Every structure is written in C-alpha cells, then in structure tokens.
XYZ file of C-alpha atoms in Angstrom:
663
model
C 34.423 81.380 -36.738
C 32.740 82.753 -33.626
C 29.261 84.137 -34.127
C 28.898 87.789 -33.270
C 26.830 88.684 -30.231
C 24.230 91.370 -29.794
C 24.566 93.869 -26.950
C 21.841 96.362 -25.984
C 23.583 99.523 -24.803
C 20.527 101.702 -24.208
C 16.823 101.981 -24.922
C 14.779 105.169 -24.846
C 11.279 106.402 -25.607
C 10.441 109.963 -26.660
C 7.127 111.813 -26.387
C 5.774 114.337 -28.870
C 7.022 117.164 -26.616
C 10.562 115.743 -26.621
C 10.535 114.271 -23.090
C 12.866 111.270 -22.984
C 12.486 108.070 -20.954
C 15.719 106.012 -21.111
C 17.541 103.013 -19.641
C 21.256 102.253 -19.984
C 22.249 98.587 -19.950
C 25.567 96.833 -19.457
C 27.108 93.543 -20.600
C 26.382 90.651 -18.277
C 23.387 90.548 -15.940
C 21.032 93.557 -15.764
C 18.151 93.479 -13.287
C 15.176 95.841 -13.521
C 13.355 95.907 -10.192
C 10.196 97.550 -8.983
C 6.786 96.887 -7.548
C 3.692 96.159 -9.567
C 2.771 98.748 -12.246
C 6.178 100.441 -12.297
C 6.635 99.560 -15.990
C 9.308 96.851 -15.844
C 7.709 94.591 -18.448
C 7.090 97.480 -20.804
C 10.827 98.074 -21.073
C 11.338 94.521 -22.299
C 8.352 94.923 -24.628
C 9.983 98.068 -26.008
C 13.223 96.193 -26.719
C 11.227 93.405 -28.376
C 9.232 95.889 -30.442
C 12.392 97.621 -31.621
C 13.945 94.310 -32.630
C 11.386 93.740 -35.375
C 8.090 92.876 -33.683
C 5.453 92.559 -36.421
C 2.533 93.394 -34.120
C 1.064 96.928 -34.216
C 2.474 99.264 -31.544
C -0.763 99.130 -29.522
C -0.196 95.397 -29.047
C 3.593 95.200 -29.069
C 4.115 98.122 -26.657
C 0.767 98.227 -24.936
C -1.891 100.876 -25.609
C -0.614 103.241 -22.895
C 2.984 103.320 -24.160
C 1.889 103.524 -27.799
C -0.349 106.489 -26.994
C 2.113 108.357 -24.764
C 5.280 108.056 -26.857
C 5.987 108.821 -30.520
C 9.308 107.085 -31.069
C 11.647 104.585 -29.441
C 15.345 104.012 -30.085
C 17.670 101.119 -29.322
C 21.445 101.528 -29.318
C 23.015 98.189 -30.249
C 26.512 96.851 -30.556
C 26.765 93.899 -32.950
C 30.260 92.486 -33.016
C 31.600 95.933 -32.127
C 29.546 97.728 -34.812
C 27.263 100.448 -33.473
C 23.691 100.313 -34.809
C 20.830 102.655 -33.905
C 17.422 101.007 -34.291
C 14.326 103.201 -34.212
C 10.544 102.851 -34.565
C 8.360 105.874 -35.437
C 4.821 104.575 -35.152
C 3.125 107.983 -35.273
C 4.974 109.213 -38.347
C 3.033 109.082 -41.609
C 4.048 106.007 -43.615
C 6.505 104.740 -40.976
C 4.220 102.829 -38.589
C 5.255 99.370 -39.779
C 8.894 100.188 -40.548
C 12.093 99.637 -38.598
C 14.897 102.158 -39.097
C 18.452 100.854 -38.790
C 20.982 103.716 -38.829
C 18.315 105.804 -40.576
C 17.467 103.245 -43.268
C 13.783 102.264 -43.207
C 12.794 98.675 -43.868
C 10.012 96.196 -43.152
C 10.143 93.953 -40.098
C 10.952 90.946 -42.282
C 13.792 92.784 -44.024
C 15.070 94.013 -40.664
C 15.155 90.413 -39.421
C 17.338 89.393 -42.351
C 19.464 92.503 -41.737
C 20.056 91.495 -38.100
C 20.916 87.917 -39.063
C 23.456 89.133 -41.609
C 25.059 91.376 -38.987
C 25.174 88.462 -36.534
C 26.516 86.032 -39.182
C 23.486 83.781 -38.611
C 22.678 82.017 -41.902
C 19.159 82.284 -43.314
C 17.563 78.880 -43.894
C 14.210 77.449 -44.884
C 12.843 74.492 -42.952
C 10.107 71.894 -43.538
C 7.109 72.940 -41.461
C 5.592 69.469 -41.743
C 7.098 66.246 -43.001
C 10.138 66.902 -45.208
C 8.434 64.949 -48.015
C 5.084 66.714 -47.648
C 3.724 69.107 -50.209
C 4.057 72.146 -47.951
C 6.397 74.930 -48.969
C 9.434 75.519 -46.792
C 9.035 78.806 -44.860
C 11.951 80.999 -43.878
C 13.233 80.526 -40.338
C 12.903 84.168 -39.408
C 14.656 86.298 -36.815
C 11.388 86.712 -34.905
C 11.029 82.931 -34.559
C 14.527 82.826 -33.075
C 13.699 85.793 -30.842
C 10.898 83.789 -29.185
C 13.709 81.820 -27.514
C 15.451 85.056 -26.491
C 12.528 86.845 -24.820
C 10.737 84.975 -22.006
C 7.609 87.032 -21.393
C 5.854 87.060 -18.046
C 2.856 85.195 -19.466
C 4.782 82.456 -21.299
C 6.397 80.002 -18.900
C 4.879 76.804 -20.261
C 7.156 75.858 -23.181
C 10.572 76.489 -24.717
C 9.088 79.332 -26.757
C 5.680 80.953 -26.745
C 3.113 79.932 -29.375
C 5.616 77.954 -31.413
C 5.054 74.517 -32.903
C 7.535 71.760 -32.000
C 8.757 71.609 -35.612
C 9.665 75.310 -35.496
C 11.281 74.896 -32.053
C 13.375 72.075 -33.493
C 14.468 74.293 -36.400
C 15.417 77.075 -33.953
C 17.479 74.653 -31.861
C 19.292 73.465 -34.979
C 19.999 77.087 -35.862
C 21.360 77.897 -32.409
C 23.716 74.901 -32.406
C 24.920 75.682 -35.945
C 23.342 72.693 -37.697
C 20.348 74.244 -39.509
C 22.257 75.206 -42.643
C 23.615 71.637 -42.870
C 20.274 69.948 -42.223
C 18.231 72.298 -44.395
C 20.463 73.312 -47.325
C 18.885 74.517 -50.536
C 19.731 71.163 -52.093
C 17.517 69.360 -49.571
C 14.550 71.548 -50.426
C 15.279 70.991 -54.103
C 15.463 67.244 -53.491
C 12.123 67.328 -51.661
C 10.533 69.338 -54.467
C 11.906 66.969 -57.074
C 10.704 63.976 -55.052
C 7.223 65.498 -55.022
C 7.451 66.016 -58.774
C 8.572 62.410 -59.124
C 5.583 61.178 -57.119
C 3.219 63.259 -59.253
C 4.853 61.995 -62.443
C 4.668 58.367 -61.310
C 0.986 58.750 -60.422
C 0.369 60.401 -63.774
C 2.075 57.542 -65.620
C 0.158 54.933 -63.648
C -3.118 56.637 -64.500
C -1.949 57.051 -68.092
C -1.225 53.321 -68.349
C -4.645 52.394 -66.984
C -6.503 54.662 -69.390
C -4.289 53.509 -72.276
C -4.945 49.819 -71.627
C -8.691 50.263 -71.361
C -8.997 52.634 -74.317
C -6.837 50.439 -76.542
C -9.012 47.393 -75.908
C -12.336 49.244 -76.263
C -11.543 51.464 -79.247
C -9.126 49.245 -81.193
C -10.124 45.579 -80.701
C -7.120 44.175 -82.511
C -5.420 40.892 -81.522
C -2.030 42.606 -81.783
C -2.740 44.569 -78.593
C -5.073 42.174 -76.851
C -2.816 41.955 -73.793
C -1.009 45.301 -73.821
C -0.270 47.951 -76.473
C 3.502 47.714 -76.964
C 5.445 49.305 -79.787
C 6.515 45.987 -81.300
C 2.988 44.590 -81.082
C 1.579 47.704 -82.753
C 4.192 47.546 -85.549
C 3.382 43.877 -86.161
C -0.330 44.698 -86.258
C 0.263 47.514 -88.768
C 2.280 45.194 -91.028
C -0.422 42.524 -90.879
C -3.220 44.980 -91.654
C -1.305 46.526 -94.543
C -0.781 43.059 -95.974
C -4.559 42.487 -95.711
C -5.191 45.772 -97.540
C -2.841 44.731 -100.331
C -4.620 41.373 -100.667
C -8.005 43.099 -100.809
C -6.789 45.476 -103.505
C -5.440 42.595 -105.577
C -8.755 40.779 -105.240
C -10.614 43.930 -106.287
C -8.336 44.375 -109.296
C -8.886 40.750 -110.319
C -12.660 41.145 -110.121
C -12.559 44.307 -112.246
C -10.289 42.602 -114.786
C -12.796 39.734 -115.085
C -15.594 42.246 -115.633
C -13.711 44.010 -118.411
C -12.581 40.756 -120.038
C -16.075 39.226 -119.960
C -18.011 42.108 -121.617
C -19.982 41.316 -124.875
C -18.202 41.926 -128.167
C -20.844 44.306 -129.459
C -20.692 46.512 -126.324
C -18.686 49.762 -126.650
C -15.312 50.000 -124.936
C -15.821 50.721 -121.257
C -12.627 52.644 -120.657
C -11.578 55.491 -123.020
C -7.918 55.849 -122.009
C -7.268 58.940 -124.111
C -10.299 60.733 -122.696
C -9.314 59.865 -119.130
C -5.786 61.092 -119.711
C -7.190 64.275 -121.197
C -9.268 64.883 -118.044
C -6.244 64.372 -115.809
C -4.145 66.761 -117.910
C -6.837 69.452 -117.860
C -7.242 69.154 -114.071
C -3.488 69.499 -113.505
C -3.240 72.558 -115.775
C -6.249 74.178 -114.102
C -4.786 73.743 -110.602
C -1.447 75.123 -111.797
C -3.095 78.205 -113.313
C -5.166 78.805 -110.161
C -2.003 78.684 -108.051
C -0.328 81.151 -110.415
C -3.387 83.410 -110.208
C -3.149 83.486 -106.391
C 0.559 84.311 -106.563
C 0.053 87.162 -109.053
C -2.888 88.501 -107.032
C -0.773 88.696 -103.856
C 2.059 90.502 -105.638
C -0.420 92.902 -107.242
C -1.923 93.777 -103.868
C 1.532 94.595 -102.456
C 2.426 96.841 -105.387
C -0.905 98.697 -105.211
C -0.363 99.415 -101.486
C 3.151 100.669 -102.170
C 1.888 102.762 -105.084
C -0.648 104.485 -102.823
C 2.100 105.268 -100.270
C 4.340 106.793 -102.983
C 1.474 108.934 -104.304
C 0.697 110.214 -100.787
C 4.374 111.111 -100.150
C 4.633 112.840 -103.518
C 1.555 114.936 -102.716
C 3.002 115.994 -99.352
C 6.296 117.105 -100.931
C 4.499 119.158 -103.590
C 2.378 120.853 -100.943
C 5.506 121.602 -98.888
C 7.184 123.159 -101.955
C 4.170 125.352 -102.605
C 3.953 126.399 -98.951
C 7.658 127.292 -98.955
C 7.190 129.599 -101.904
C 4.264 131.320 -100.157
C 6.000 131.701 -96.787
C 9.281 132.914 -98.291
C 7.524 136.031 -99.582
C 6.423 137.092 -96.095
C 8.336 140.052 -94.672
C 8.800 141.415 -91.167
C 6.405 144.369 -90.790
C 6.512 144.791 -87.001
C 9.593 144.899 -84.735
C 9.689 141.728 -82.572
C 11.116 143.797 -79.662
C 9.055 146.976 -79.460
C 6.188 145.902 -81.749
C 6.430 149.125 -83.830
C 6.038 149.162 -87.588
C 9.249 148.561 -89.534
C 9.918 150.582 -92.680
C 11.925 148.581 -95.216
C 15.106 150.275 -96.334
C 16.553 149.715 -99.759
C 20.033 148.342 -100.101
C 22.050 145.098 -100.309
C 21.660 144.372 -96.574
C 18.660 143.067 -94.589
C 16.842 145.985 -92.984
C 16.350 143.975 -89.723
C 19.508 141.919 -89.082
C 21.864 143.980 -91.363
C 23.244 140.832 -93.037
C 23.652 140.684 -96.836
C 20.449 139.662 -98.602
C 20.753 136.518 -100.711
C 20.038 136.920 -104.397
C 17.704 134.777 -106.526
C 18.548 131.087 -106.298
C 20.695 131.571 -103.177
C 20.281 131.181 -99.438
C 18.694 128.532 -97.214
C 15.317 128.685 -98.969
C 16.885 127.984 -102.322
C 18.750 124.938 -100.949
C 15.609 123.469 -99.393
C 13.723 124.033 -102.640
C 16.391 122.118 -104.582
C 16.211 119.183 -102.139
C 12.429 119.035 -102.416
C 12.662 119.160 -106.218
C 15.111 116.224 -106.145
C 12.828 114.144 -103.917
C 9.824 114.952 -106.122
C 11.758 113.851 -109.182
C 12.725 110.557 -107.547
C 9.186 109.811 -106.392
C 7.690 110.678 -109.793
C 10.102 108.225 -111.439
C 9.217 105.548 -108.895
C 5.483 106.197 -109.440
C 5.856 105.765 -113.186
C 7.713 102.473 -112.678
C 5.024 101.232 -110.284
C 2.290 102.134 -112.770
C 4.046 100.021 -115.400
C 4.479 97.048 -113.015
C 0.873 97.194 -111.829
C -0.388 97.307 -115.426
C 1.789 94.339 -116.400
C 0.511 92.241 -113.466
C -3.091 93.182 -114.202
C -2.664 91.991 -117.788
C -1.031 88.776 -116.593
C -3.858 88.173 -114.137
C -6.444 88.721 -116.886
C -4.630 86.228 -119.147
C -4.634 83.590 -116.403
C -8.344 84.175 -115.834
C -8.991 83.571 -119.537
C -7.000 80.332 -119.542
C -8.876 79.058 -116.475
C -12.211 79.729 -118.228
C -11.088 77.753 -121.293
C -9.908 74.869 -119.125
C -13.231 74.831 -117.232
C -15.082 74.600 -120.547
C -12.901 71.708 -121.792
C -13.281 69.862 -118.468
C -17.050 70.194 -118.680
C -16.980 68.688 -122.189
C -14.770 65.775 -121.049
C -17.022 65.095 -118.048
C -20.028 64.986 -120.369
C -18.326 62.441 -122.651
C -17.204 60.298 -119.682
C -20.629 60.169 -118.016
C -22.121 57.327 -120.207
C -18.969 55.257 -119.777
C -19.152 55.617 -115.969
C -22.818 54.650 -115.948
C -22.206 51.540 -118.012
C -19.164 50.569 -115.940
C -21.008 50.945 -112.641
C -23.802 48.718 -113.918
C -21.302 45.963 -114.659
C -19.435 46.169 -111.278
C -20.427 43.234 -109.031
C -21.373 43.824 -105.342
C -18.152 42.071 -104.336
C -16.152 45.157 -105.410
C -18.191 47.461 -103.146
C -17.796 45.052 -100.232
C -14.063 44.856 -100.896
C -13.801 48.660 -100.961
C -15.575 48.788 -97.612
C -13.151 46.236 -96.128
C -10.198 48.182 -97.506
C -11.466 51.397 -95.899
C -12.119 49.715 -92.549
C -8.703 48.067 -92.541
C -6.918 51.298 -93.457
C -8.765 53.053 -90.605
C -7.508 50.359 -88.214
C -3.991 51.027 -89.474
C -4.462 54.752 -88.823
C -5.786 54.044 -85.310
C -2.831 51.793 -84.529
C -0.425 54.478 -85.740
C -2.156 57.054 -83.508
C -1.955 54.573 -80.635
C 1.735 54.188 -81.386
C 2.219 57.931 -80.819
C 0.435 57.632 -77.471
C 2.699 54.746 -76.435
C 5.688 56.890 -77.378
C 4.356 59.556 -74.995
C 4.205 56.917 -72.261
C 7.810 56.018 -72.988
C 8.733 59.704 -72.719
C 7.045 59.796 -69.299
C 9.089 56.771 -68.269
C 12.294 58.456 -69.431
C 11.374 61.617 -67.479
C 10.711 59.528 -64.368
C 14.082 57.805 -64.665
C 15.912 61.120 -65.114
C 14.062 62.665 -62.176
C 14.720 59.633 -59.979
C 18.428 59.816 -60.769
C 18.460 63.530 -59.931
C 16.631 62.942 -56.631
C 19.042 60.198 -55.648
C 22.013 62.394 -56.510
C 20.677 65.350 -54.495
C 19.651 63.104 -51.617
C 23.072 61.482 -51.546
C 24.874 64.830 -51.345
C 22.515 66.187 -48.676
C 22.589 63.019 -46.587
C 26.369 62.959 -46.750
C 26.511 66.520 -45.430
C 23.843 65.875 -42.781
C 25.697 62.784 -41.618
C 28.546 65.048 -40.527
C 26.329 66.834 -37.964
C 27.423 65.596 -34.479
C 23.951 65.397 -32.946
C 25.180 63.547 -29.868
C 27.795 66.193 -29.096
C 25.318 69.023 -29.707
C 22.822 67.303 -27.407
C 25.550 67.042 -24.798
C 26.317 70.772 -25.083
C 22.683 71.760 -24.450
C 22.138 69.130 -21.762
C 25.353 70.048 -19.963
C 24.341 73.706 -19.958
C 20.972 72.948 -18.326
C 22.506 70.584 -15.775
C 25.291 73.043 -14.983
C 22.628 75.622 -14.111
C 20.863 73.094 -11.874
C 24.155 72.177 -10.172
C 24.835 75.837 -9.405
C 21.341 76.140 -7.918
C 21.922 73.202 -5.611
C 25.209 74.567 -4.296
C 23.234 76.778 -1.937
C 20.479 74.245 -1.156
C 20.214 70.699 -2.518
C 16.453 70.831 -2.164
C 16.104 73.371 -4.940
C 16.291 70.671 -7.617
C 15.536 67.080 -6.722
C 14.492 65.549 -10.031
C 17.807 64.259 -11.350
C 19.672 65.230 -14.465
C 18.044 66.690 -17.589
C 18.723 65.282 -21.051
C 17.917 67.224 -24.249
C 18.289 64.854 -27.204
C 18.494 66.613 -30.545
C 18.051 64.506 -33.687
C 17.660 65.053 -37.394
C 13.878 65.419 -37.257
C 12.931 66.287 -33.652
C 14.081 66.865 -30.081
C 13.176 65.295 -26.734
C 13.731 66.498 -23.191
C 13.757 64.076 -20.285
C 14.121 64.606 -16.568
C 15.617 61.440 -15.218
C 13.570 58.719 -16.901
C 10.434 60.828 -17.392
C 9.336 63.432 -19.875
C 10.154 66.977 -18.872
C 6.464 67.914 -18.717
C 5.996 65.509 -15.797
C 7.696 67.797 -13.238
C 5.816 70.417 -11.235
C 5.237 73.921 -12.513
C 7.932 75.543 -10.380
C 10.503 72.917 -11.388
C 9.413 73.296 -14.986
C 10.057 77.058 -14.791
C 13.461 76.434 -13.219
C 14.277 74.095 -16.095
C 13.340 76.827 -18.582
C 15.849 79.124 -16.865
C 18.386 76.341 -17.302
C 17.506 76.280 -21.005
C 18.279 80.014 -21.272
C 21.510 79.415 -19.356
C 22.509 76.688 -21.843
C 21.800 78.975 -24.816
C 23.746 81.885 -23.308
C 26.644 79.533 -22.729
C 26.796 78.987 -26.510
C 27.302 82.720 -27.137
C 30.441 83.593 -29.032
C 31.585 79.980 -29.357
C 32.853 78.629 -32.664
C 30.195 76.919 -34.745
C 27.192 78.151 -32.739
C 24.660 80.803 -33.733
C 23.112 82.067 -30.496
C 23.109 85.920 -30.450
C 24.154 86.226 -26.784
C 21.055 88.048 -25.499
C 18.269 86.919 -23.144
C 15.298 88.891 -21.842
C 13.479 87.305 -18.895
C 10.376 88.695 -17.233
C 9.604 86.873 -13.981
C 5.935 86.322 -13.123
C 4.665 87.357 -9.704
C 4.051 83.712 -8.901
C 4.743 80.463 -10.661
C 1.847 78.452 -11.963
C 1.623 76.403 -8.753
C 1.021 79.573 -6.699
C 4.458 79.713 -5.089
C 5.872 83.249 -4.926
C 9.351 83.852 -6.279
C 10.267 87.021 -4.388
C 12.541 84.965 -2.157
C 13.865 82.875 -5.076
C 14.871 85.638 -7.472
C 18.466 85.910 -6.299
C 19.448 82.245 -6.374
C 17.669 81.780 -9.723
C 19.863 84.514 -11.248
C 23.143 83.856 -9.417
C 24.200 81.060 -11.859
C 24.043 83.621 -14.697
C 26.281 85.970 -12.682
C 28.754 83.122 -12.223
C 28.655 82.335 -15.935
C 29.371 85.960 -16.831
C 32.559 85.943 -14.755
C 33.977 83.087 -16.821
C 32.368 83.891 -20.189
C 31.689 87.651 -20.558
C 30.116 87.213 -24.015
C 26.407 87.649 -23.285
C 23.815 90.014 -21.880
C 20.863 89.102 -19.667
C 18.082 91.555 -18.793
C 15.758 90.353 -16.027
C 12.659 91.994 -14.549
C 11.623 91.140 -11.003
C 10.356 92.486 -7.691
C 13.480 92.943 -5.591
C 16.766 91.073 -6.268
C 17.887 92.425 -2.900
C 21.603 92.165 -2.148
C 22.274 90.413 -5.464
C 25.938 91.022 -6.244
C 27.676 91.295 -9.618
C 24.713 92.773 -11.506
C 23.748 96.102 -13.045
C 20.700 97.135 -11.018
C 17.990 99.477 -12.347
C 15.291 100.313 -9.809
C 11.882 101.795 -10.709
C 9.803 103.227 -7.890
C 7.032 105.360 -9.378
C 3.738 103.521 -9.680
C 1.667 104.586 -12.661
C -1.990 105.286 -11.870
C -4.934 105.535 -14.239
C -5.749 109.135 -13.228
C -2.124 110.269 -13.145
C -1.202 112.932 -15.684
C 2.036 112.851 -17.630
C 4.978 114.336 -15.829
C 8.428 113.594 -14.555
C 9.262 111.309 -11.644
C 12.278 110.329 -9.646
C 13.063 106.574 -9.755
C 14.967 104.869 -7.002
C 18.106 104.856 -9.134
C 20.266 103.048 -11.636
C 22.993 101.355 -9.658
C 26.303 99.668 -10.269
C 27.135 95.986 -9.636
C 26.718 96.368 -5.877
C 23.358 98.067 -6.320
C 24.586 101.549 -5.510
C 24.720 104.451 -7.905
C 23.362 107.817 -8.901
C 19.766 108.582 -9.860
C 18.449 109.634 -13.289
C 15.195 111.455 -13.836
C 12.637 109.398 -15.755
C 9.005 110.143 -16.593
C 6.508 107.874 -14.863
C 6.271 104.610 -16.825
C 2.942 103.074 -17.799
C 1.748 99.850 -16.184
C 3.869 96.824 -16.995
C 3.458 93.844 -14.732
C-alpha cells in the first residue's frame, strides 16, 4: 500500500483586526524569494509551528510574528482529504493547542493524528542499547519533521539537534522498517530480559546469603557443603532419631529412680490424682470456651433488642403525631389567605369531596398499618427478652461451674505439691541434662525445617528464571525472524541511489560541482553509516556537505508515495546566505534546485518549499516573490509584494501586509 502524502495548499496569518497575510502553494517545487528581512524564513516557521511545534509561539514563530498576529491557519490535503489546521496562541486556554478541522488537541496528540492520516505507524524505539534499562520513547511526528524542515541555521547534520540513535529510528520509519525492527514484542522481550537479569542477580545474591547463613546459624554436618533439600531431610531424620534416643534414655533413668525407691517411702506417683487434675483442666477449658460463645451470642441479641426498642418507639410517636395532625383544619384560604368558615354537610367545605367517616380514608389506612407494625415489633421484643434472659441464666450457670472447677483444681494442686517435691529430689542431674539436649536437638530440627522452606523459595526463583528465559527466547525468536525479513541492503541502495542521482543531475551542467565520488548510506539493524568514496561523509568540505544534505532530501522525496515507504512527501528548505565555508549560494540556487524540478516531472507525488534570494529564470517552479523589507520603526500596514507567479515566474500580484524579519 502506498503511503499517503501531505500537501500544503495554503498558509495564512490573521491579525486581531482581521488583516490576512497568506501564501498559496502548489504541488512540486515552490520557491519563496526575496532579499534579507522580507520574511521568507518566517513563512516556513509558520508552517512548522502549525504542524505541531511544541515551542511557545514567541520561539516557534519569532517574537515579532507572535506579537503581530493572533492566529495562523494551514490548509492541507492528506491523501485527498482536506484538513484545516489552526493555532490560536492569543486565545484563552488555546495557546498550546492545535486545532484540526476545529477539534483542539495537544501537540503530541496532533502528531499521532497526522501519522494516522498519513498511514505512518506509531512505534517506540530504544534510545540507548536495546538491552539497556531505559524506557522506549515514542518516535514522534516532530522527530520525523526534523528531517522534513531544513532550517537556515541547521546545515551540519541530517537533522537538527537529534541524536544518531533517533536519526536511525527516523530512517527506519521512512523506509518502512521501523515497525518490523521495533514491534511491541521486541520491547516486551527487552523488558523481560531485564527482568530475567534482575531475577538472576537476585538468585545469585540469595544463594550467597543462604550458604553463609546456613553455615553460621545452623552448624550441622548435613549442610556443611550446601543446604540441599535431600541433605536437610536426612539431617532432620537423624536429629529426630537422636531425640527419640534421648527420650528413651530419660525414661529409663526415671524408671530406675521409681524402681529403686525405699519400701517405706510413700508412692511417688498418685495416678488417680493426676488423672483427676487432667479431667478438671479439660472440663474447665471446655466451660470457658462455652462461656465465650454464649457471651458473643448475648451481645448480638442485646444490640438487636436495642434496635427493635428504638424502632418501636419511633412508630408509636408517629401514630401519636398522626392523631394530632389529623385534627388540624384549614382555617385560611391557601389562595387569597382569607378566613374560611366551615360549612356543615357531607362534603368537604374546601375541595367539595365527600368527607370520610370514622375509620375511613387515607388516615385510617395509615393508622392500621402502623398498628400492625407496632404489634409485630412488640411480639419480637417479647421474644428477644425471653432469649436474652435464657442466655443470661446459661452464662451465670457456666460461671458457677467454672468457680467449682477452680476450687477443685486448687485442692488437687495442693495434694500434688508434696509428691512433686519428693520426686524432684530423687531425679538425678542426668535427666535435666538429657532434657536440655532434647530441647537443643528439637530446636535444630525446627531450624532445618525453616531452612528447608528457604531452599524451596530458592527453587521457586529457579523455576521463575527458567519460565522467564523460555519466554524471552520465544519472543526473541519471533522478533528476530520478522527482523530478518527486512532487506537492509535494498533499502540502503534506495537511499544511496537517491543521493547519487541528485549528484549526477548536478554534474550534468558542470562536472566540477561534485568531485568526491559516489555516496553510500548503509542502513543496518542498529545504526547507519554514510561514506563518500572511501571516507566518512564528514570529511568533505562544508559546501559539499550541504550539497549532500540536499541529496538526502532528494532521496527522501523520491520515496514519497511508493509502496512500503513512509515518507510524507513534503520538504521545507531554507537556504542560508552563505555556506559555512563563506561561499555565497546566490549563483548556485538554480542548479541546486533543478534536480528537484526534474524529479517532479517524473514523480509528481511530493511538494518542496524553498526559500532563497533569487532563483532567477528557474523554470518549472511556483515562484512567490516578497519585496517589502520590514524595518524596526515601520508601523503595521499593507504592502505590495513583487508577486506570486506561475511556473515561468510570471503571474498576478496579491496584496500582503509587510512581513516581519525572517532571514
């Protein structure tokens, strides 16, 4: 599908008084000529400002234009669709907005709007290394426009104030490869690769801390080398076996103590008394749990009871108020405010409708409904009173049982105290030492089990890393397969051929105009290089460098409207008075532009607007001549320019106000 091209049909500026300053442009080559300070550059600045410039109007248009005019309008044709673009920088709340067919939007939104109209896909590109941690910014319309508008002061690079990485992204966009090189999947793959790197670093750090902590906190031979799950399980089994052995030893020692007591000594263990203590403790805990349950239920019922009582009180007050208000009569006429004298009879003395008898009418119905609700709530209140009383009695009974159990437990504890004292006196120190060993060993088991959970977390990290690595490889494979289809060599040929074709056309008139050999623009996946012969393109002189930049614009314009390419078909070029080496270009303007005229004859799918000093006798162009020189002390007024001519430079004259300084 051929990309749509953008055609500027007219541009105008309007003052607060309604005075209009306008230029009409044509497809193909348009030249705006005039001496210094006739406002040529400001026309291109106006077009740039209308096409979404984010600078304030004082900077984008220049302070003189921004002060003199209130609005500016651009009539565009995008693929045959007419679009009116306007900026209203002096209107309240509209200074930073761009209006497209009356719809206001921000400059960024307008850029996306233009790209949609031109069928140029929106992409995000890696500003640094594709695997860096930087976010991928949007390749905006204004970045692309830097390659469209060659300002008078920027003749030192492909685009003004633009990093090589952004220039590379713009070139990929123009040749139709950006959406293939920078699909959303590639950004997702880069993000996932970054996550993978973070996760791998986290696991590595986790392993280091785990190894050191395991050795320092749990000095067990099972994990002397590394804490693995199997090693931890074996260590737990071994320690539990040690605990069992210690308990058996302790039991044997206690059995020897009991068996070796003197015959005249009382029995050390009263089994019945011990069982009694256990039974009392169990019953006490059960009753306490029941007490908590009853207390919670009682609290709920009391809250509900209070709510029912409050509702019942409100209904009774409403019934009483209804009886009082029903007796009120109309004593004054609501229309004329005069006293009303009641008349006797079956009809109402005010509305003349029959008067309801006792127990009839709306009031009687409402009273019956209230009486029903009161009856229901009174029944519910009585039921709640019964339930609350029952639970209070149950709670009191539980409290009594708990007191009795506490008393029995105290008695049992008193009877067991002498037995405990005698038993403790007979226990050898070996039992205490064994208990200590059992506690220490069980703590080691608990530590190993906690360590086992940590190792499981490490294994989860490993599983996450493997899943993420598989996802990255899958995304990378799909993206690389798509990127491999981009014919970089053919795209490089298209750009290089366009530049060299421009240089060939220059040399048709004089072979001395370009003597540096052919130009090669190599476009790759990650960068681009431009060579002149065997040297870098920056090695040529300033004039030759500027000529090569014109060749670059020629190559881009040649892409306009061609299948698979995304160049919008517009170029704005503002010639400097002199090139950087001091050579004037007044005598070079024609032959520098003639190749574009030739291109337009064979491919009428673009528009070029050029500002210069003369372009005398240049054929095949739409010539717009400005003659009035703006002066600092000149007041606003109308002026007569030299004229807006046809292709041969001849045509009628339009009245234009004097433009502000431009060159």
